[in-house]
Amino acid sequence: MKTDLPRLIEALRRTLNDAVAPELSSDFARGQLAAVHDILGKLAGMTVWDPSALQAQARALIDGNQRFAERAARVGVALPAGGEAADLDAAQARTRALTDWLDEHGPSLPPDLAAELDAILRQALREQLRVERQRIPLTDFSAMTAAAPKD
């Protein structure tokens, strides 16, 4: 039997609601159960495959790596060999290679150029993380403290 993760999480939520909730006698326990429902619901949404998010993360890194290479080329600095990345794994590998290169060669570059290249990489990484974090919903911690209505 193969059940997808969102369907399994929904079954867990129904079980908690149908079997556990009626047995809870305190507002605190009901609040904790509400928080578990909230978290499980968000996890279910996060487990759905979304290739557009991975593509957006890759695009953020690819664009940053390209800006890095263009800036280095304008001043005649040779970078390590590496082709255009086509996916997130390749973009991350290229970003690591450029970061390692900058770490090794940065001290021999003019300080303003080294700082600019570093800023380009940092911005690309921030953008990639911003895209990734958009897939992580915020947890509603107020559900843990809110009193459930009495029956």
Short mmCIF file of N, CA and C in Angstrom, two decimals:
data_model
loop_
_atom_site.label_atom_id
_atom_site.label_comp_id
_atom_site.label_asym_id
_atom_site.label_seq_id
_atom_site.Cartn_x
_atom_site.Cartn_y
_atom_site.Cartn_z
N MET A 1 0.84 -1.18 0.00
CA MET A 1 0.00 0.00 0.00
C MET A 1 0.88 1.23 0.00
N LYS A 2 0.55 2.17 -0.87
CA LYS A 2 1.32 3.40 -0.94
C LYS A 2 0.38 4.58 -0.75
N THR A 3 0.60 5.35 0.31
CA THR A 3 -0.20 6.53 0.60
C THR A 3 0.71 7.75 0.52
N ASP A 4 0.26 8.78 -0.19
CA ASP A 4 1.09 9.97 -0.26
C ASP A 4 1.06 10.70 1.08
N LEU A 5 2.10 11.46 1.33
CA LEU A 5 2.28 12.11 2.63
C LEU A 5 1.15 13.08 2.98
N PRO A 6 0.68 13.93 2.08
CA PRO A 6 -0.43 14.82 2.46
C PRO A 6 -1.67 14.04 2.89
N ARG A 7 -1.96 12.94 2.23
CA ARG A 7 -3.13 12.15 2.60
C ARG A 7 -2.93 11.49 3.96
N LEU A 8 -1.71 11.04 4.24
CA LEU A 8 -1.41 10.47 5.55
C LEU A 8 -1.54 11.51 6.65
N ILE A 9 -1.06 12.71 6.41
CA ILE A 9 -1.17 13.78 7.40
C ILE A 9 -2.63 14.12 7.65
N GLU A 10 -3.43 14.15 6.59
CA GLU A 10 -4.85 14.44 6.77
C GLU A 10 -5.52 13.35 7.60
N ALA A 11 -5.13 12.09 7.41
CA ALA A 11 -5.67 11.00 8.22
C ALA A 11 -5.28 11.17 9.69
N LEU A 12 -4.05 11.60 9.93
CA LEU A 12 -3.62 11.87 11.31
C LEU A 12 -4.47 12.98 11.93
N ARG A 13 -4.73 14.02 11.18
CA ARG A 13 -5.53 15.14 11.69
C ARG A 13 -6.96 14.68 12.01
N ARG A 14 -7.54 13.87 11.14
CA ARG A 14 -8.89 13.36 11.40
C ARG A 14 -8.91 12.49 12.65
N THR A 15 -7.88 11.64 12.80
CA THR A 15 -7.82 10.78 13.99
C THR A 15 -7.70 11.61 15.25
N LEU A 16 -6.85 12.63 15.22
CA LEU A 16 -6.72 13.50 16.39
C LEU A 16 -8.05 14.18 16.70
N ASN A 17 -8.73 14.64 15.68
CA ASN A 17 -10.00 15.34 15.87
C ASN A 17 -11.10 14.39 16.36
N ASP A 18 -11.17 13.20 15.77
CA ASP A 18 -12.27 12.28 16.09
C ASP A 18 -12.02 11.48 17.36
N ALA A 19 -10.77 11.07 17.60
CA ALA A 19 -10.51 10.17 18.73
C ALA A 19 -9.88 10.85 19.94
N VAL A 20 -9.04 11.85 19.70
CA VAL A 20 -8.30 12.46 20.81
C VAL A 20 -9.06 13.68 21.36
N ALA A 21 -9.52 14.55 20.50
CA ALA A 21 -10.16 15.79 20.95
C ALA A 21 -11.30 15.55 21.94
N PRO A 22 -12.19 14.57 21.71
CA PRO A 22 -13.29 14.38 22.67
C PRO A 22 -12.82 13.97 24.07
N GLU A 23 -11.61 13.44 24.17
CA GLU A 23 -11.11 12.98 25.46
C GLU A 23 -10.39 14.08 26.25
N LEU A 24 -10.15 15.22 25.62
CA LEU A 24 -9.41 16.28 26.28
C LEU A 24 -10.33 17.07 27.20
N SER A 25 -9.85 17.27 28.42
CA SER A 25 -10.70 17.94 29.40
C SER A 25 -10.22 19.35 29.75
N SER A 26 -9.02 19.71 29.35
CA SER A 26 -8.53 21.04 29.74
C SER A 26 -8.36 21.95 28.53
N ASP A 27 -8.49 23.24 28.77
CA ASP A 27 -8.26 24.21 27.71
C ASP A 27 -6.83 24.12 27.20
N PHE A 28 -5.89 23.88 28.11
CA PHE A 28 -4.49 23.77 27.72
C PHE A 28 -4.32 22.63 26.72
N ALA A 29 -4.85 21.47 27.01
CA ALA A 29 -4.71 20.32 26.11
C ALA A 29 -5.39 20.60 24.77
N ARG A 30 -6.55 21.23 24.79
CA ARG A 30 -7.23 21.56 23.54
C ARG A 30 -6.41 22.57 22.73
N GLY A 31 -5.78 23.50 23.41
CA GLY A 31 -4.92 24.46 22.72
C GLY A 31 -3.72 23.78 22.08
N GLN A 32 -3.14 22.83 22.81
CA GLN A 32 -2.01 22.09 22.26
C GLN A 32 -2.44 21.28 21.03
N LEU A 33 -3.61 20.69 21.11
CA LEU A 33 -4.13 19.93 19.97
C LEU A 33 -4.37 20.86 18.77
N ALA A 34 -4.88 22.05 19.02
CA ALA A 34 -5.08 23.01 17.93
C ALA A 34 -3.75 23.36 17.27
N ALA A 35 -2.71 23.49 18.06
CA ALA A 35 -1.38 23.79 17.51
C ALA A 35 -0.87 22.63 16.66
N VAL A 36 -1.09 21.40 17.13
CA VAL A 36 -0.67 20.24 16.35
C VAL A 36 -1.42 20.19 15.03
N HIS A 37 -2.73 20.48 15.05
CA HIS A 37 -3.51 20.55 13.81
C HIS A 37 -2.92 21.59 12.86
N ASP A 38 -2.58 22.75 13.38
CA ASP A 38 -2.01 23.82 12.57
C ASP A 38 -0.71 23.37 11.92
N ILE A 39 0.17 22.80 12.70
CA ILE A 39 1.47 22.37 12.19
C ILE A 39 1.32 21.24 11.17
N LEU A 40 0.48 20.27 11.46
CA LEU A 40 0.27 19.18 10.51
C LEU A 40 -0.31 19.70 9.19
N GLY A 41 -1.22 20.64 9.27
CA GLY A 41 -1.79 21.22 8.05
C GLY A 41 -0.73 21.91 7.21
N LYS A 42 0.16 22.61 7.86
CA LYS A 42 1.23 23.30 7.14
C LYS A 42 2.24 22.32 6.57
N LEU A 43 2.54 21.26 7.32
CA LEU A 43 3.45 20.24 6.81
C LEU A 43 2.88 19.58 5.56
N ALA A 44 1.59 19.33 5.57
CA ALA A 44 0.96 18.71 4.40
C ALA A 44 1.17 19.57 3.16
N GLY A 45 1.02 20.87 3.30
CA GLY A 45 1.24 21.76 2.16
C GLY A 45 2.68 21.83 1.72
N MET A 46 3.60 21.66 2.64
CA MET A 46 5.02 21.73 2.31
C MET A 46 5.52 20.46 1.63
N THR A 47 4.81 19.36 1.75
CA THR A 47 5.28 18.11 1.16
C THR A 47 4.88 17.95 -0.30
N VAL A 48 4.07 18.86 -0.81
CA VAL A 48 3.66 18.78 -2.20
C VAL A 48 4.82 19.23 -3.08
N TRP A 49 5.14 18.43 -4.07
CA TRP A 49 6.25 18.72 -4.97
C TRP A 49 5.96 19.99 -5.76
N ASP A 50 6.89 20.94 -5.74
CA ASP A 50 6.70 22.19 -6.44
C ASP A 50 7.97 22.52 -7.22
N PRO A 51 8.04 22.09 -8.47
CA PRO A 51 9.26 22.36 -9.24
C PRO A 51 9.51 23.84 -9.49
N SER A 52 8.45 24.66 -9.46
CA SER A 52 8.66 26.09 -9.71
C SER A 52 9.50 26.73 -8.61
N ALA A 53 9.37 26.25 -7.37
CA ALA A 53 10.18 26.80 -6.28
C ALA A 53 11.66 26.46 -6.49
N LEU A 54 11.92 25.23 -6.90
CA LEU A 54 13.31 24.85 -7.16
C LEU A 54 13.88 25.63 -8.33
N GLN A 55 13.07 25.85 -9.35
CA GLN A 55 13.51 26.64 -10.50
C GLN A 55 13.80 28.09 -10.10
N ALA A 56 12.97 28.64 -9.23
CA ALA A 56 13.20 30.02 -8.77
C ALA A 56 14.46 30.12 -7.93
N GLN A 57 14.72 29.12 -7.10
CA GLN A 57 15.96 29.11 -6.32
C GLN A 57 17.16 29.02 -7.25
N ALA A 58 17.08 28.12 -8.23
CA ALA A 58 18.17 27.98 -9.19
C ALA A 58 18.39 29.28 -9.94
N ARG A 59 17.30 29.92 -10.37
CA ARG A 59 17.41 31.17 -11.13
C ARG A 59 18.09 32.25 -10.30
N ALA A 60 17.79 32.32 -9.01
CA ALA A 60 18.42 33.32 -8.14
C ALA A 60 19.94 33.11 -8.10
N LEU A 61 20.36 31.87 -7.98
CA LEU A 61 21.79 31.58 -7.93
C LEU A 61 22.44 31.76 -9.30
N ILE A 62 21.79 31.29 -10.34
CA ILE A 62 22.35 31.43 -11.69
C ILE A 62 22.55 32.90 -12.03
N ASP A 63 21.55 33.73 -11.72
CA ASP A 63 21.66 35.17 -11.99
C ASP A 63 22.81 35.78 -11.19
N GLY A 64 22.93 35.41 -9.92
CA GLY A 64 24.01 35.93 -9.09
C GLY A 64 25.38 35.48 -9.60
N ASN A 65 25.47 34.22 -9.99
CA ASN A 65 26.75 33.71 -10.51
C ASN A 65 27.12 34.43 -11.81
N GLN A 66 26.11 34.73 -12.62
CA GLN A 66 26.35 35.44 -13.87
C GLN A 66 26.82 36.88 -13.58
N ARG A 67 26.18 37.55 -12.63
CA ARG A 67 26.62 38.91 -12.25
C ARG A 67 28.07 38.88 -11.74
N PHE A 68 28.39 37.85 -10.95
CA PHE A 68 29.75 37.68 -10.43
C PHE A 68 30.74 37.55 -11.59
N ALA A 69 30.42 36.67 -12.55
CA ALA A 69 31.32 36.43 -13.68
C ALA A 69 31.46 37.67 -14.55
N GLU A 70 30.35 38.39 -14.77
CA GLU A 70 30.41 39.61 -15.58
C GLU A 70 31.27 40.68 -14.91
N ARG A 71 31.14 40.81 -13.59
CA ARG A 71 31.95 41.81 -12.87
C ARG A 71 33.42 41.44 -12.92
N ALA A 72 33.73 40.17 -12.74
CA ALA A 72 35.11 39.72 -12.81
C ALA A 72 35.67 39.93 -14.22
N ALA A 73 34.89 39.65 -15.24
CA ALA A 73 35.35 39.80 -16.62
C ALA A 73 35.64 41.26 -16.97
N ARG A 74 34.85 42.19 -16.41
CA ARG A 74 35.07 43.61 -16.70
C ARG A 74 36.45 44.09 -16.25
N VAL A 75 37.01 43.43 -15.26
CA VAL A 75 38.35 43.85 -14.79
C VAL A 75 39.41 42.83 -15.18
N GLY A 76 39.04 41.87 -16.02
CA GLY A 76 40.01 40.91 -16.54
C GLY A 76 40.42 39.82 -15.57
N VAL A 77 39.61 39.52 -14.61
CA VAL A 77 39.91 38.47 -13.64
C VAL A 77 39.39 37.14 -14.17
N ALA A 78 40.25 36.14 -14.22
CA ALA A 78 39.86 34.82 -14.70
C ALA A 78 39.28 34.00 -13.55
N LEU A 79 38.14 33.41 -13.81
CA LEU A 79 37.47 32.58 -12.81
C LEU A 79 37.70 31.10 -13.14
N PRO A 80 37.44 30.22 -12.18
CA PRO A 80 37.57 28.80 -12.48
C PRO A 80 36.56 28.39 -13.55
N ALA A 81 36.93 27.41 -14.33
CA ALA A 81 36.07 26.93 -15.41
C ALA A 81 34.76 26.43 -14.82
N GLY A 82 33.72 26.64 -15.59
CA GLY A 82 32.39 26.17 -15.17
C GLY A 82 31.36 26.69 -16.13
N GLY A 83 30.50 25.80 -16.58
CA GLY A 83 29.49 26.19 -17.54
C GLY A 83 28.26 26.75 -16.87
N GLU A 84 27.31 27.12 -17.70
CA GLU A 84 26.01 27.63 -17.22
C GLU A 84 25.27 26.52 -16.52
N ALA A 85 24.82 26.77 -15.32
CA ALA A 85 24.06 25.78 -14.56
C ALA A 85 22.64 25.68 -15.11
N ALA A 86 22.11 24.45 -15.11
CA ALA A 86 20.76 24.25 -15.64
C ALA A 86 19.74 23.93 -14.54
N ASP A 87 20.22 23.58 -13.35
CA ASP A 87 19.30 23.22 -12.27
C ASP A 87 19.87 23.70 -10.94
N LEU A 88 19.12 23.46 -9.87
CA LEU A 88 19.52 23.96 -8.56
C LEU A 88 20.83 23.34 -8.09
N ASP A 89 20.98 22.04 -8.27
CA ASP A 89 22.22 21.39 -7.83
C ASP A 89 23.44 21.98 -8.52
N ALA A 90 23.36 22.18 -9.83
CA ALA A 90 24.48 22.75 -10.57
C ALA A 90 24.71 24.21 -10.18
N ALA A 91 23.65 24.95 -9.95
CA ALA A 91 23.79 26.35 -9.54
C ALA A 91 24.44 26.44 -8.16
N GLN A 92 24.05 25.55 -7.25
CA GLN A 92 24.66 25.53 -5.93
C GLN A 92 26.14 25.14 -6.02
N ALA A 93 26.46 24.18 -6.87
CA ALA A 93 27.86 23.76 -7.04
C ALA A 93 28.69 24.92 -7.59
N ARG A 94 28.14 25.64 -8.56
CA ARG A 94 28.87 26.78 -9.13
C ARG A 94 29.04 27.89 -8.08
N THR A 95 28.02 28.13 -7.29
CA THR A 95 28.12 29.14 -6.24
C THR A 95 29.20 28.75 -5.24
N ARG A 96 29.25 27.47 -4.87
CA ARG A 96 30.32 27.01 -3.96
C ARG A 96 31.69 27.21 -4.58
N ALA A 97 31.83 26.90 -5.87
CA ALA A 97 33.12 27.06 -6.54
C ALA A 97 33.55 28.53 -6.56
N LEU A 98 32.60 29.42 -6.85
CA LEU A 98 32.93 30.85 -6.85
C LEU A 98 33.25 31.36 -5.45
N THR A 99 32.54 30.86 -4.46
CA THR A 99 32.81 31.25 -3.07
C THR A 99 34.21 30.78 -2.66
N ASP A 100 34.55 29.54 -2.99
CA ASP A 100 35.88 29.02 -2.68
C ASP A 100 36.95 29.82 -3.41
N TRP A 101 36.68 30.14 -4.68
CA TRP A 101 37.64 30.93 -5.45
C TRP A 101 37.85 32.29 -4.80
N LEU A 102 36.76 32.94 -4.41
CA LEU A 102 36.87 34.26 -3.80
C LEU A 102 37.60 34.19 -2.46
N ASP A 103 37.34 33.14 -1.71
CA ASP A 103 38.03 32.96 -0.43
C ASP A 103 39.55 32.83 -0.65
N GLU A 104 39.92 32.13 -1.70
CA GLU A 104 41.35 31.91 -1.98
C GLU A 104 42.01 33.13 -2.61
N HIS A 105 41.32 33.77 -3.57
CA HIS A 105 41.93 34.85 -4.33
C HIS A 105 41.53 36.25 -3.85
N GLY A 106 40.54 36.34 -2.99
CA GLY A 106 40.09 37.65 -2.52
C GLY A 106 41.18 38.53 -1.95
N PRO A 107 42.08 37.97 -1.11
CA PRO A 107 43.13 38.83 -0.55
C PRO A 107 44.06 39.46 -1.59
N SER A 108 44.17 38.86 -2.77
CA SER A 108 45.05 39.43 -3.79
C SER A 108 44.31 40.38 -4.74
N LEU A 109 43.02 40.49 -4.58
CA LEU A 109 42.23 41.41 -5.40
C LEU A 109 42.18 42.78 -4.74
N PRO A 110 41.91 43.83 -5.52
CA PRO A 110 41.68 45.13 -4.89
C PRO A 110 40.53 45.00 -3.89
N PRO A 111 40.66 45.61 -2.72
CA PRO A 111 39.65 45.43 -1.67
C PRO A 111 38.22 45.76 -2.09
N ASP A 112 38.06 46.84 -2.90
CA ASP A 112 36.71 47.19 -3.32
C ASP A 112 36.13 46.14 -4.27
N LEU A 113 36.94 45.54 -5.12
CA LEU A 113 36.47 44.49 -6.02
C LEU A 113 36.11 43.24 -5.22
N ALA A 114 36.95 42.86 -4.29
CA ALA A 114 36.67 41.68 -3.46
C ALA A 114 35.37 41.87 -2.69
N ALA A 115 35.17 43.06 -2.15
CA ALA A 115 33.94 43.35 -1.40
C ALA A 115 32.73 43.31 -2.33
N GLU A 116 32.86 43.84 -3.54
CA GLU A 116 31.75 43.83 -4.49
C GLU A 116 31.39 42.40 -4.91
N LEU A 117 32.39 41.58 -5.20
CA LEU A 117 32.14 40.18 -5.56
C LEU A 117 31.49 39.43 -4.41
N ASP A 118 31.98 39.68 -3.22
CA ASP A 118 31.39 39.04 -2.03
C ASP A 118 29.93 39.46 -1.88
N ALA A 119 29.64 40.73 -2.09
CA ALA A 119 28.26 41.22 -1.97
C ALA A 119 27.36 40.59 -3.01
N ILE A 120 27.87 40.37 -4.21
CA ILE A 120 27.08 39.72 -5.27
C ILE A 120 26.70 38.31 -4.85
N LEU A 121 27.67 37.56 -4.32
CA LEU A 121 27.38 36.19 -3.88
C LEU A 121 26.41 36.18 -2.71
N ARG A 122 26.62 37.07 -1.76
CA ARG A 122 25.72 37.13 -0.60
C ARG A 122 24.28 37.45 -1.03
N GLN A 123 24.13 38.38 -1.97
CA GLN A 123 22.80 38.75 -2.44
C GLN A 123 22.14 37.56 -3.15
N ALA A 124 22.88 36.84 -3.94
CA ALA A 124 22.33 35.66 -4.63
C ALA A 124 21.88 34.61 -3.62
N LEU A 125 22.68 34.39 -2.60
CA LEU A 125 22.32 33.42 -1.56
C LEU A 125 21.10 33.88 -0.77
N ARG A 126 21.03 35.17 -0.46
CA ARG A 126 19.85 35.70 0.25
C ARG A 126 18.58 35.51 -0.58
N GLU A 127 18.69 35.77 -1.87
CA GLU A 127 17.53 35.62 -2.75
C GLU A 127 17.10 34.15 -2.83
N GLN A 128 18.07 33.25 -2.93
CA GLN A 128 17.74 31.83 -2.98
C GLN A 128 17.06 31.39 -1.68
N LEU A 129 17.55 31.86 -0.55
CA LEU A 129 16.93 31.52 0.73
C LEU A 129 15.54 32.16 0.88
N ARG A 130 15.36 33.36 0.35
CA ARG A 130 14.06 34.01 0.40
C ARG A 130 13.02 33.18 -0.34
N VAL A 131 13.40 32.68 -1.49
CA VAL A 131 12.48 31.82 -2.26
C VAL A 131 12.17 30.56 -1.47
N GLU A 132 13.19 29.96 -0.88
CA GLU A 132 12.99 28.73 -0.11
C GLU A 132 12.09 28.98 1.11
N ARG A 133 12.31 30.08 1.79
CA ARG A 133 11.52 30.37 3.00
C ARG A 133 10.06 30.68 2.69
N GLN A 134 9.76 31.10 1.48
CA GLN A 134 8.37 31.36 1.11
C GLN A 134 7.54 30.08 1.17
N ARG A 135 8.19 28.93 1.04
CA ARG A 135 7.48 27.66 1.09
C ARG A 135 7.23 27.20 2.52
N ILE A 136 7.79 27.88 3.49
CA ILE A 136 7.63 27.48 4.88
C ILE A 136 6.62 28.40 5.54
N PRO A 137 5.41 27.90 5.78
CA PRO A 137 4.40 28.76 6.39
C PRO A 137 4.74 29.07 7.85
N LEU A 138 4.28 30.21 8.29
CA LEU A 138 4.48 30.59 9.69
C LEU A 138 3.57 29.75 10.58
N THR A 139 4.08 29.40 11.74
CA THR A 139 3.28 28.64 12.70
C THR A 139 2.45 29.61 13.52
N ASP A 140 1.21 29.24 13.74
CA ASP A 140 0.30 30.06 14.53
C ASP A 140 0.42 29.64 15.99
N PHE A 141 1.37 30.25 16.70
CA PHE A 141 1.60 29.88 18.09
C PHE A 141 0.44 30.30 18.99
N SER A 142 -0.38 31.22 18.51
CA SER A 142 -1.52 31.63 19.34
C SER A 142 -2.50 30.47 19.52
N ALA A 143 -2.48 29.51 18.59
CA ALA A 143 -3.38 28.35 18.72
C ALA A 143 -3.04 27.54 19.96
N MET A 144 -1.81 27.61 20.42
CA MET A 144 -1.41 26.84 21.61
C MET A 144 -1.94 27.46 22.89
N THR A 145 -2.23 28.73 22.86
CA THR A 145 -2.64 29.40 24.08
C THR A 145 -4.11 29.79 24.09
N ALA A 146 -4.72 29.74 22.93
CA ALA A 146 -6.13 30.10 22.86
C ALA A 146 -6.99 29.01 23.49
N ALA A 147 -7.93 29.43 24.28
CA ALA A 147 -8.84 28.46 24.90
C ALA A 147 -9.83 27.98 23.87
N ALA A 148 -10.06 26.70 23.85
CA ALA A 148 -11.05 26.12 22.94
C ALA A 148 -12.43 26.39 23.50
N PRO A 149 -13.42 26.56 22.63
CA PRO A 149 -14.78 26.78 23.14
C PRO A 149 -15.27 25.55 23.90
N LYS A 150 -15.98 25.79 24.95
CA LYS A 150 -16.52 24.69 25.77
C LYS A 150 -17.77 24.15 25.09
N ASP A 151 -17.92 22.85 25.18
CA ASP A 151 -19.10 22.19 24.60
C ASP A 151 -20.32 22.43 25.42
#
